[in-house]
PDB file of C-alpha atoms and ligand atoms in Angstrom:
ATOM      1  CA  MET A   1      82.919-208.383 -91.810  1.00 82.00           C
ATOM      2  CA  GLU A   2      83.378-204.768 -92.949  1.00 94.00           C
ATOM      3  CA  LEU A   3      86.808-203.818 -94.320  1.00 97.00           C
ATOM      4  CA  ASN A   4      86.432-200.261 -93.013  1.00 98.00           C
ATOM      5  CA  ASN A   5      85.945-199.075 -89.423  1.00 98.00           C
ATOM      6  CA  THR A   6      82.410-198.106 -88.430  1.00 97.00           C
ATOM      7  CA  ALA A   7      81.184-195.984 -85.517  1.00 97.00           C
ATOM      8  CA  GLN A   8      80.675-199.268 -83.597  1.00 96.00           C
ATOM      9  CA  ARG A   9      83.799-201.321 -84.363  1.00 97.00           C
ATOM     10  CA  TYR A  10      87.185-201.659 -86.048  1.00 98.00           C
ATOM     11  CA  GLY A  11      87.090-203.082 -89.599  1.00 98.00           C
ATOM     12  CA  LEU A  12      89.037-206.088 -90.872  1.00 98.00           C
ATOM     13  CA  ILE A  13      92.027-204.130 -92.224  1.00 98.00           C
ATOM     14  CA  SER A  14      92.541-202.186 -88.956  1.00 98.00           C
ATOM     15  CA  GLN A  15      92.217-205.430 -86.990  1.00 98.00           C
ATOM     16  CA  LEU A  16      94.745-207.227 -89.203  1.00 98.00           C
ATOM     17  CA  PHE A  17      97.233-204.371 -88.828  1.00 98.00           C
ATOM     18  CA  HIS A  18      96.623-204.301 -85.061  1.00 98.00           C
ATOM     19  CA  TRP A  19      97.037-207.996 -84.270  1.00 98.00           C
ATOM     20  CA  VAL A  20      99.797-208.858 -86.774  1.00 98.00           C
ATOM     21  CA  MET A  21     101.842-205.877 -85.571  1.00 98.00           C
ATOM     22  CA  ALA A  22     101.083-206.591 -81.887  1.00 98.00           C
ATOM     23  CA  LEU A  23     102.542-210.108 -82.353  1.00 98.00           C
ATOM     24  CA  LEU A  24     105.578-208.805 -84.240  1.00 98.00           C
ATOM     25  CA  VAL A  25     106.297-206.019 -81.753  1.00 98.00           C
ATOM     26  CA  ILE A  26     105.908-208.233 -78.659  1.00 98.00           C
ATOM     27  CA  GLY A  27     108.213-210.784 -80.364  1.00 98.00           C
ATOM     28  CA  LEU A  28     110.779-208.045 -81.078  1.00 98.00           C
ATOM     29  CA  ILE A  29     110.715-206.856 -77.458  1.00 98.00           C
ATOM     30  CA  VAL A  30     111.234-210.402 -76.119  1.00 98.00           C
ATOM     31  CA  ILE A  31     114.018-211.217 -78.621  1.00 98.00           C
ATOM     32  CA  GLY A  32     115.650-207.786 -78.063  1.00 98.00           C
ATOM     33  CA  LEU A  33     115.764-208.158 -74.276  1.00 98.00           C
ATOM     34  CA  TYR A  34     117.021-211.761 -74.570  1.00 98.00           C
ATOM     35  CA  MET A  35     119.662-211.319 -77.288  1.00 98.00           C
ATOM     36  CA  VAL A  36     121.505-208.410 -75.606  1.00 98.00           C
ATOM     37  CA  ARG A  37     122.058-210.616 -72.537  1.00 98.00           C
ATOM     38  CA  LEU A  38     123.679-213.502 -74.460  1.00 98.00           C
ATOM     39  CA  PRO A  39     127.455-213.994 -74.689  1.00 98.00           C
ATOM     40  CA  ILE A  40     128.834-213.389 -78.197  1.00 97.00           C
ATOM     41  CA  ASN A  41     128.196-216.525 -80.267  1.00 97.00           C
ATOM     42  CA  ALA A  42     126.535-217.552 -83.545  1.00 98.00           C
ATOM     43  CA  TRP A  43     123.049-217.770 -81.930  1.00 98.00           C
ATOM     44  CA  LYS A  44     123.302-214.183 -80.657  1.00 98.00           C
ATOM     45  CA  LEU A  45     124.357-212.921 -84.110  1.00 97.00           C
ATOM     46  CA  LYS A  46     121.493-214.878 -85.725  1.00 97.00           C
ATOM     47  CA  LEU A  47     118.985-213.251 -83.329  1.00 98.00           C
ATOM     48  CA  TYR A  48     120.434-209.770 -84.001  1.00 98.00           C
ATOM     49  CA  GLY A  49     119.924-210.379 -87.742  1.00 97.00           C
ATOM     50  CA  LEU A  50     116.330-211.544 -87.222  1.00 98.00           C
ATOM     51  CA  HIS A  51     115.543-208.673 -84.826  1.00 98.00           C
ATOM     52  CA  LYS A  52     116.821-206.161 -87.372  1.00 98.00           C
ATOM     53  CA  GLU A  53     114.934-207.469 -90.422  1.00 98.00           C
ATOM     54  CA  TRP A  54     111.623-208.003 -88.613  1.00 98.00           C
ATOM     55  CA  GLY A  55     112.079-204.569 -87.039  1.00 98.00           C
ATOM     56  CA  VAL A  56     112.451-202.998 -90.495  1.00 98.00           C
ATOM     57  CA  LEU A  57     109.270-204.819 -91.542  1.00 98.00           C
ATOM     58  CA  VAL A  58     107.488-203.122 -88.603  1.00 98.00           C
ATOM     59  CA  LEU A  59     108.722-199.739 -89.883  1.00 98.00           C
ATOM     60  CA  MET A  60     107.258-200.436 -93.334  1.00 98.00           C
ATOM     61  CA  MET A  61     103.995-201.723 -91.874  1.00 98.00           C
ATOM     62  CA  VAL A  62     103.489-198.807 -89.494  1.00 98.00           C
ATOM     63  CA  ALA A  63     103.813-196.362 -92.391  1.00 98.00           C
ATOM     64  CA  LEU A  64     101.066-198.234 -94.305  1.00 98.00           C
ATOM     65  CA  ARG A  65      98.983-198.547 -91.139  1.00 98.00           C
ATOM     66  CA  LEU A  66      99.140-194.818 -90.449  1.00 98.00           C
ATOM     67  CA  LEU A  67      98.093-194.028 -94.032  1.00 98.00           C
ATOM     68  CA  TRP A  68      95.179-196.454 -93.639  1.00 98.00           C
ATOM     69  CA  ARG A  69      94.228-194.918 -90.299  1.00 98.00           C
ATOM     70  CA  PHE A  70      93.988-191.436 -91.843  1.00 97.00           C
ATOM     71  CA  THR A  71      91.265-192.753 -94.167  1.00 98.00           C
ATOM     72  CA  GLN A  72      89.269-194.273 -91.292  1.00 98.00           C
ATOM     73  CA  ILE A  73      86.910-193.066 -88.565  1.00 97.00           C
ATOM     74  CA  SER A  74      87.519-194.264 -84.987  1.00 96.00           C
ATOM     75  CA  PRO A  75      84.742-196.222 -83.273  1.00 97.00           C
ATOM     76  CA  GLU A  76      82.978-194.124 -80.642  1.00 96.00           C
ATOM     77  CA  TYR A  77      83.600-194.763 -76.942  1.00 95.00           C
ATOM     78  CA  PRO A  78      80.778-195.949 -74.661  1.00 90.00           C
ATOM     79  CA  LEU A  79      78.761-193.115 -73.080  1.00 89.00           C
ATOM     80  CA  HIS A  80      79.744-194.156 -69.547  1.00 86.00           C
ATOM     81  CA  MET A  81      83.448-193.634 -70.249  1.00 91.00           C
ATOM     82  CA  PRO A  82      84.861-190.488 -68.560  1.00 94.00           C
ATOM     83  CA  LEU A  83      86.698-187.901 -70.676  1.00 96.00           C
ATOM     84  CA  TRP A  84      90.049-188.529 -68.956  1.00 96.00           C
ATOM     85  CA  GLN A  85      89.909-192.194 -69.968  1.00 94.00           C
ATOM     86  CA  LYS A  86      89.180-191.327 -73.587  1.00 96.00           C
ATOM     87  CA  LEU A  87      92.104-188.882 -73.561  1.00 97.00           C
ATOM     88  CA  ALA A  88      94.375-191.451 -71.890  1.00 97.00           C
ATOM     89  CA  ALA A  89      93.446-194.114 -74.472  1.00 97.00           C
ATOM     90  CA  LYS A  90      94.062-191.721 -77.382  1.00 97.00           C
ATOM     91  CA  SER A  91      97.390-190.563 -75.890  1.00 98.00           C
ATOM     92  CA  VAL A  92      98.599-194.168 -75.611  1.00 98.00           C
ATOM     93  CA  HIS A  93      97.593-194.783 -79.254  1.00 98.00           C
ATOM     94  CA  VAL A  94      99.543-191.694 -80.377  1.00 98.00           C
ATOM     95  CA  ALA A  95     102.501-192.826 -78.227  1.00 98.00           C
ATOM     96  CA  PHE A  96     102.397-196.249 -79.940  1.00 98.00           C
ATOM     97  CA  TYR A  97     102.698-194.674 -83.381  1.00 98.00           C
ATOM     98  CA  PHE A  98     105.632-192.593 -82.114  1.00 98.00           C
ATOM     99  CA  PHE A  99     107.374-195.689 -80.668  1.00 98.00           C
ATOM    100  CA  LEU A 100     106.731-197.784 -83.781  1.00 98.00           C
ATOM    101  CA  PHE A 101     108.590-195.226 -85.903  1.00 98.00           C
ATOM    102  CA  ALA A 102     111.245-194.177 -83.367  1.00 98.00           C
ATOM    103  CA  LEU A 103     112.296-197.714 -82.368  1.00 98.00           C
ATOM    104  CA  PRO A 104     113.073-199.092 -85.847  1.00 98.00           C
ATOM    105  CA  ILE A 105     114.686-195.824 -86.987  1.00 98.00           C
ATOM    106  CA  SER A 106     116.931-195.646 -83.876  1.00 98.00           C
ATOM    107  CA  GLY A 107     117.755-199.365 -84.317  1.00 98.00           C
ATOM    108  CA  TRP A 108     118.606-198.852 -87.984  1.00 98.00           C
ATOM    109  CA  MET A 109     120.730-195.778 -87.139  1.00 98.00           C
ATOM    110  CA  LEU A 110     122.558-197.640 -84.384  1.00 98.00           C
ATOM    111  CA  SER A 111     123.344-200.495 -86.774  1.00 98.00           C
ATOM    112  CA  SER A 112     124.709-197.989 -89.300  1.00 98.00           C
ATOM    113  CA  ALA A 113     126.773-196.262 -86.579  1.00 98.00           C
ATOM    114  CA  SER A 114     128.178-199.722 -85.660  1.00 97.00           C
ATOM    115  CA  GLY A 115     129.216-200.217 -89.304  1.00 97.00           C
ATOM    116  CA  LEU A 116     126.828-203.190 -89.605  1.00 96.00           C
ATOM    117  CA  PRO A 117     124.498-203.078 -92.636  1.00 94.00           C
ATOM    118  CA  VAL A 118     120.806-204.006 -92.238  1.00 96.00           C
ATOM    119  CA  SER A 119     119.691-206.722 -94.650  1.00 95.00           C
ATOM    120  CA  PHE A 120     115.982-207.056 -95.438  1.00 97.00           C
ATOM    121  CA  PHE A 121     115.442-210.858 -95.519  1.00 97.00           C
ATOM    122  CA  GLY A 122     118.352-211.199 -97.967  1.00 95.00           C
ATOM    123  CA  LEU A 123     116.328-209.311-100.618  1.00 97.00           C
ATOM    124  CA  PHE A 124     118.228-206.034-100.387  1.00 97.00           C
ATOM    125  CA  VAL A 125     120.407-204.072 -97.988  1.00 97.00           C
ATOM    126  CA  MET A 126     119.046-200.924 -96.357  1.00 97.00           C
ATOM    127  CA  PRO A 127     121.142-197.794 -97.009  1.00 97.00           C
ATOM    128  CA  ASP A 128     123.317-196.652 -94.086  1.00 97.00           C
ATOM    129  CA  LEU A 129     121.729-193.704 -92.244  1.00 97.00           C
ATOM    130  CA  VAL A 130     125.032-192.540 -90.682  1.00 97.00           C
ATOM    131  CA  GLY A 131     128.705-193.497 -91.012  1.00 97.00           C
ATOM    132  CA  PRO A 132     130.505-195.679 -88.420  1.00 97.00           C
ATOM    133  CA  ASN A 133     130.736-193.656 -85.191  1.00 98.00           C
ATOM    134  CA  GLN A 134     131.458-195.210 -81.787  1.00 98.00           C
ATOM    135  CA  ALA A 135     130.100-192.321 -79.636  1.00 98.00           C
ATOM    136  CA  LEU A 136     126.886-192.138 -81.688  1.00 98.00           C
ATOM    137  CA  ARG A 137     126.508-195.936 -81.500  1.00 98.00           C
ATOM    138  CA  GLU A 138     126.644-195.815 -77.693  1.00 98.00           C
ATOM    139  CA  LEU A 139     124.158-192.939 -77.532  1.00 98.00           C
ATOM    140  CA  LEU A 140     121.716-194.600 -79.949  1.00 98.00           C
ATOM    141  CA  THR A 141     121.978-197.907 -78.074  1.00 98.00           C
ATOM    142  CA  GLN A 142     120.756-196.088 -74.944  1.00 98.00           C
ATOM    143  CA  VAL A 143     118.043-194.248 -76.906  1.00 98.00           C
ATOM    144  CA  HIS A 144     116.821-197.524 -78.471  1.00 98.00           C
ATOM    145  CA  LYS A 145     116.815-199.276 -75.085  1.00 98.00           C
ATOM    146  CA  TRP A 146     114.835-196.522 -73.317  1.00 98.00           C
ATOM    147  CA  LEU A 147     112.381-196.273 -76.207  1.00 98.00           C
ATOM    148  CA  GLY A 148     111.901-200.032 -75.776  1.00 98.00           C
ATOM    149  CA  TYR A 149     111.211-199.586 -72.049  1.00 98.00           C
ATOM    150  CA  GLY A 150     108.774-196.758 -72.850  1.00 98.00           C
ATOM    151  CA  LEU A 151     106.942-199.009 -75.292  1.00 98.00           C
ATOM    152  CA  ILE A 152     106.738-201.774 -72.670  1.00 98.00           C
ATOM    153  CA  ALA A 153     105.214-199.292 -70.162  1.00 98.00           C
ATOM    154  CA  ALA A 154     102.652-198.090 -72.739  1.00 98.00           C
ATOM    155  CA  LEU A 155     101.823-201.701 -73.585  1.00 98.00           C
ATOM    156  CA  GLY A 156     101.258-202.524 -69.901  1.00 98.00           C
ATOM    157  CA  ALA A 157      98.782-199.638 -69.573  1.00 97.00           C
ATOM    158  CA  HIS A 158      97.082-200.521 -72.889  1.00 98.00           C
ATOM    159  CA  VAL A 159      96.610-204.222 -72.151  1.00 98.00           C
ATOM    160  CA  GLY A 160      95.601-203.502 -68.532  1.00 98.00           C
ATOM    161  CA  ALA A 161      92.936-201.056 -69.729  1.00 97.00           C
ATOM    162  CA  ALA A 162      91.667-203.460 -72.427  1.00 97.00           C
ATOM    163  CA  LEU A 163      91.285-206.295 -69.903  1.00 98.00           C
ATOM    164  CA  GLN A 164      89.672-203.983 -67.333  1.00 96.00           C
ATOM    165  CA  HIS A 165      87.074-202.893 -69.892  1.00 95.00           C
ATOM    166  CA  HIS A 166      86.366-206.476 -70.850  1.00 97.00           C
ATOM    167  CA  PHE A 167      86.228-208.178 -67.465  1.00 97.00           C
ATOM    168  CA  ILE A 168      85.281-205.376 -65.048  1.00 96.00           C
ATOM    169  CA  HIS A 169      83.223-202.832 -67.019  1.00 92.00           C
ATOM    170  CA  LYS A 170      82.001-205.603 -69.358  1.00 93.00           C
ATOM    171  CA  ASP A 171      81.741-203.223 -72.326  1.00 93.00           C
ATOM    172  CA  ASP A 172      82.653-203.994 -75.944  1.00 94.00           C
ATOM    173  CA  ILE A 173      86.000-202.144 -76.189  1.00 96.00           C
ATOM    174  CA  LEU A 174      87.994-205.386 -76.600  1.00 97.00           C
ATOM    175  CA  ARG A 175      85.344-207.176 -78.694  1.00 97.00           C
ATOM    176  CA  ARG A 176      85.279-204.437 -81.300  1.00 97.00           C
ATOM    177  CA  MET A 177      88.992-205.032 -81.994  1.00 98.00           C
ATOM    178  CA  LEU A 178      88.197-208.771 -82.465  1.00 97.00           C
ATOM    179  CA  PRO A 179      86.574-210.474 -85.489  1.00 93.00           C
TER     180      PRO A 179
HETATM  181  C1  LIG B   1     109.392-202.004 -83.244  1.00 65.35           C
HETATM  182  C2  LIG B   1     110.616-202.410 -83.516  1.00 65.35           C
HETATM  183  C3  LIG B   1     111.665-202.707 -82.460  1.00 65.35           C
HETATM  184  C4  LIG B   1     111.537-202.984 -81.127  1.00 65.35           C
HETATM  185  C5  LIG B   1     110.250-203.069 -80.294  1.00 65.35           C
HETATM  186  C6  LIG B   1     112.866-203.191 -80.603  1.00 65.35           C
HETATM  187  C7  LIG B   1     113.161-203.487 -79.282  1.00 65.35           C
HETATM  188  C8  LIG B   1     114.416-203.727 -78.779  1.00 65.35           C
HETATM  189  C9  LIG B   1     114.725-204.039 -77.402  1.00 65.35           C
HETATM  190  C10 LIG B   1     113.692-204.127 -76.270  1.00 65.35           C
HETATM  191  C11 LIG B   1     116.062-204.232 -77.309  1.00 65.35           C
HETATM  192  C12 LIG B   1     116.847-204.570 -76.039  1.00 65.35           C
HETATM  193  C13 LIG B   1     117.438-203.303 -75.447  1.00 65.35           C
HETATM  194  C14 LIG B   1     118.261-203.566 -74.203  1.00 65.35           C
HETATM  195  O1  LIG B   1     117.719-204.136 -73.235  1.00 65.35           O
HETATM  196  O2  LIG B   1     119.433-203.161 -74.176  1.00 65.35           O
HETATM  197  C15 LIG B   1     116.630-204.033 -78.625  1.00 65.35           C
HETATM  198  C16 LIG B   1     117.968-204.118 -78.949  1.00 65.35           C
HETATM  199  C17 LIG B   1     118.482-203.898 -80.208  1.00 65.35           C
HETATM  200  N1  LIG B   1     117.792-203.543 -81.334  1.00 65.35           N
HETATM  201 FE1  LIG B   1     115.796-203.278 -81.475  1.00 65.35          FE
HETATM  202  N2  LIG B   1     113.774-203.031 -81.619  1.00 65.35           N
HETATM  203  C18 LIG B   1     113.085-202.743 -82.771  1.00 65.35           C
HETATM  204  C19 LIG B   1     113.624-202.523 -84.030  1.00 65.35           C
HETATM  205  C20 LIG B   1     114.962-202.597 -84.348  1.00 65.35           C
HETATM  206  C21 LIG B   1     115.525-202.395 -85.678  1.00 65.35           C
HETATM  207  C22 LIG B   1     114.717-202.096 -86.938  1.00 65.35           C
HETATM  208  C23 LIG B   1     116.863-202.544 -85.561  1.00 65.35           C
HETATM  209  C24 LIG B   1     117.943-202.434 -86.617  1.00 65.35           C
HETATM  210  C25 LIG B   1     117.737-202.378 -87.913  1.00 65.35           C
HETATM  211  C26 LIG B   1     117.155-202.847 -84.177  1.00 65.35           C
HETATM  212  C27 LIG B   1     118.416-203.071 -83.678  1.00 65.35           C
HETATM  213  C28 LIG B   1     118.691-203.414 -82.381  1.00 65.35           C
HETATM  214  C29 LIG B   1     120.032-203.704 -81.914  1.00 65.35           C
HETATM  215  C30 LIG B   1     121.322-203.694 -82.762  1.00 65.35           C
HETATM  216  C31 LIG B   1     119.903-204.004 -80.535  1.00 65.35           C
HETATM  217  C32 LIG B   1     121.027-204.395 -79.574  1.00 65.35           C
HETATM  218  C33 LIG B   1     121.655-203.177 -78.973  1.00 65.35           C
HETATM  219  C34 LIG B   1     122.789-203.620 -78.036  1.00 65.35           C
HETATM  220  O3  LIG B   1     123.632-204.402 -78.489  1.00 65.35           O
HETATM  221  O4  LIG B   1     122.776-203.209 -76.881  1.00 65.35           O
HETATM  222  N3  LIG B   1     115.969-202.869 -83.457  1.00 65.35           N
HETATM  223  N4  LIG B   1     115.604-203.709 -79.508  1.00 65.35           N
HETATM  224  C1  LIG B   2     102.738-203.850 -78.915  1.00 65.35           C
HETATM  225  C2  LIG B   2     101.509-204.288 -79.094  1.00 65.35           C
HETATM  226  C3  LIG B   2     100.340-203.379 -79.386  1.00 65.35           C
HETATM  227  C4  LIG B   2     100.324-202.192 -80.058  1.00 65.35           C
HETATM  228  C5  LIG B   2     101.495-201.445 -80.699  1.00 65.35           C
HETATM  229  C6  LIG B   2      98.942-201.726 -80.058  1.00 65.35           C
HETATM  230  C7  LIG B   2      98.512-200.543 -80.647  1.00 65.35           C
HETATM  231  C8  LIG B   2      97.215-200.107 -80.701  1.00 65.35           C
HETATM  232  C9  LIG B   2      96.755-198.902 -81.371  1.00 65.35           C
HETATM  233  C10 LIG B   2      97.688-197.903 -82.076  1.00 65.35           C
HETATM  234  C11 LIG B   2      95.416-198.833 -81.246  1.00 65.35           C
HETATM  235  C12 LIG B   2      94.479-197.747 -81.806  1.00 65.35           C
HETATM  236  C13 LIG B   2      93.802-198.259 -83.049  1.00 65.35           C
HETATM  237  C14 LIG B   2      94.726-198.204 -84.240  1.00 65.35           C
HETATM  238  O1  LIG B   2      95.261-197.130 -84.562  1.00 65.35           O
HETATM  239  O2  LIG B   2      94.927-199.265 -84.869  1.00 65.35           O
HETATM  240  C15 LIG B   2      95.007-200.004 -80.478  1.00 65.35           C
HETATM  241  C16 LIG B   2      93.717-200.302 -80.126  1.00 65.35           C
HETATM  242  C17 LIG B   2      93.358-201.359 -79.323  1.00 65.35           C
HETATM  243  N1  LIG B   2      94.194-202.352 -78.816  1.00 65.35           N
HETATM  244 FE1  LIG B   2      96.160-202.482 -79.069  1.00 65.35          FE
HETATM  245  N2  LIG B   2      98.153-202.639 -79.380  1.00 65.35           N
HETATM  246  C18 LIG B   2      98.981-203.663 -78.961  1.00 65.35           C
HETATM  247  C19 LIG B   2      98.602-204.788 -78.259  1.00 65.35           C
HETATM  248  C20 LIG B   2      97.331-205.038 -77.783  1.00 65.35           C
HETATM  249  C21 LIG B   2      96.936-206.168 -76.973  1.00 65.35           C
HETATM  250  C22 LIG B   2      97.881-207.299 -76.524  1.00 65.35           C
HETATM  251  C23 LIG B   2      95.596-206.031 -76.725  1.00 65.35           C
HETATM  252  C24 LIG B   2      94.668-206.913 -75.919  1.00 65.35           C
HETATM  253  C25 LIG B   2      94.795-207.239 -74.689  1.00 65.35           C
HETATM  254  C26 LIG B   2      95.158-204.809 -77.376  1.00 65.35           C
HETATM  255  C27 LIG B   2      93.880-204.319 -77.374  1.00 65.35           C
HETATM  256  C28 LIG B   2      93.434-203.211 -78.047  1.00 65.35           C
HETATM  257  C29 LIG B   2      92.046-202.756 -78.066  1.00 65.35           C
HETATM  258  C30 LIG B   2      90.886-203.407 -77.331  1.00 65.35           C
HETATM  259  C31 LIG B   2      91.996-201.607 -78.855  1.00 65.35           C
HETATM  260  C32 LIG B   2      90.794-200.708 -79.142  1.00 65.35           C
HETATM  261  C33 LIG B   2      90.828-199.640 -78.103  1.00 65.35           C
HETATM  262  C34 LIG B   2      89.964-198.455 -78.389  1.00 65.35           C
HETATM  263  O3  LIG B   2      89.014-198.520 -79.162  1.00 65.35           O
HETATM  264  O4  LIG B   2      90.281-197.395 -77.806  1.00 65.35           O
HETATM  265  N3  LIG B   2      96.234-204.228 -77.998  1.00 65.35           N
HETATM  266  N4  LIG B   2      96.126-200.744 -80.157  1.00 65.35           N
END
């Protein structure tokens, strides 16, 4: 399979970025929603630690993915697809890149504002973005939560559209993101 995208399909590198990050991000959403609802105990703290380090990994990966994307063409849409659908698909993709930067950065900032350092898998500690600040922590917690809900809404539209193309329109939109 081609490493680069072609006019017909996504290449191997774009597919790897897409599916590895989709798994990571869906995992982070599930763990995030679950961990905030737990009473304070060792399991909750363990999940917070995991959520934070895997979230930082997403931030690093999205930066590489965006650089890669700038070097690539996008596969063309089928002729039957109306303009509004192409625009909607592109807008959701742009929104995803926004969320994948804004979520980890707000999470990192909220950890710094809570006075809790962010360790990257025990290899090193991320620098604090802001000093401890209770009011800022509360604000950033809300920002992070609503960004998470926004991402979930975008994901619902994205997956719904992908499945509709595959099972109803029976075109190759989903297949070209698969090996
Ligand atoms: C793409 C990456 C990320 C996603 C999708 C994500 C998603 C979420 C979600 C859905 C929640 C639950 C919000 C709620 O219902 O209140 C949450 C909570 C949280 N996230 Fe993230 N997150 C990401 C990255 C990060 C990073 C990198 C950090 C820190 C370094 C972080 C720190 C936190 C913290 C501390 C909470 C708990 C906030 C509280 O106690 O209310 N997140 N995250
Ligand atoms: C949080 C998880 C996900 C994120 C962040 C995400 C993000 C993206 C982005 C940014 C693109 C544009 C191509 C690129 O820049 O790489 C894309 C394309 C695509 N995604 Fe996802 N995706 C996710 C989950 C899924 C899932 C679960 C499916 C399958 C049901 C899916 C199916 C597709 C398809 C078929 C395309 C190609 C669409 C086209 O050519 O317009 N994605 N995705």
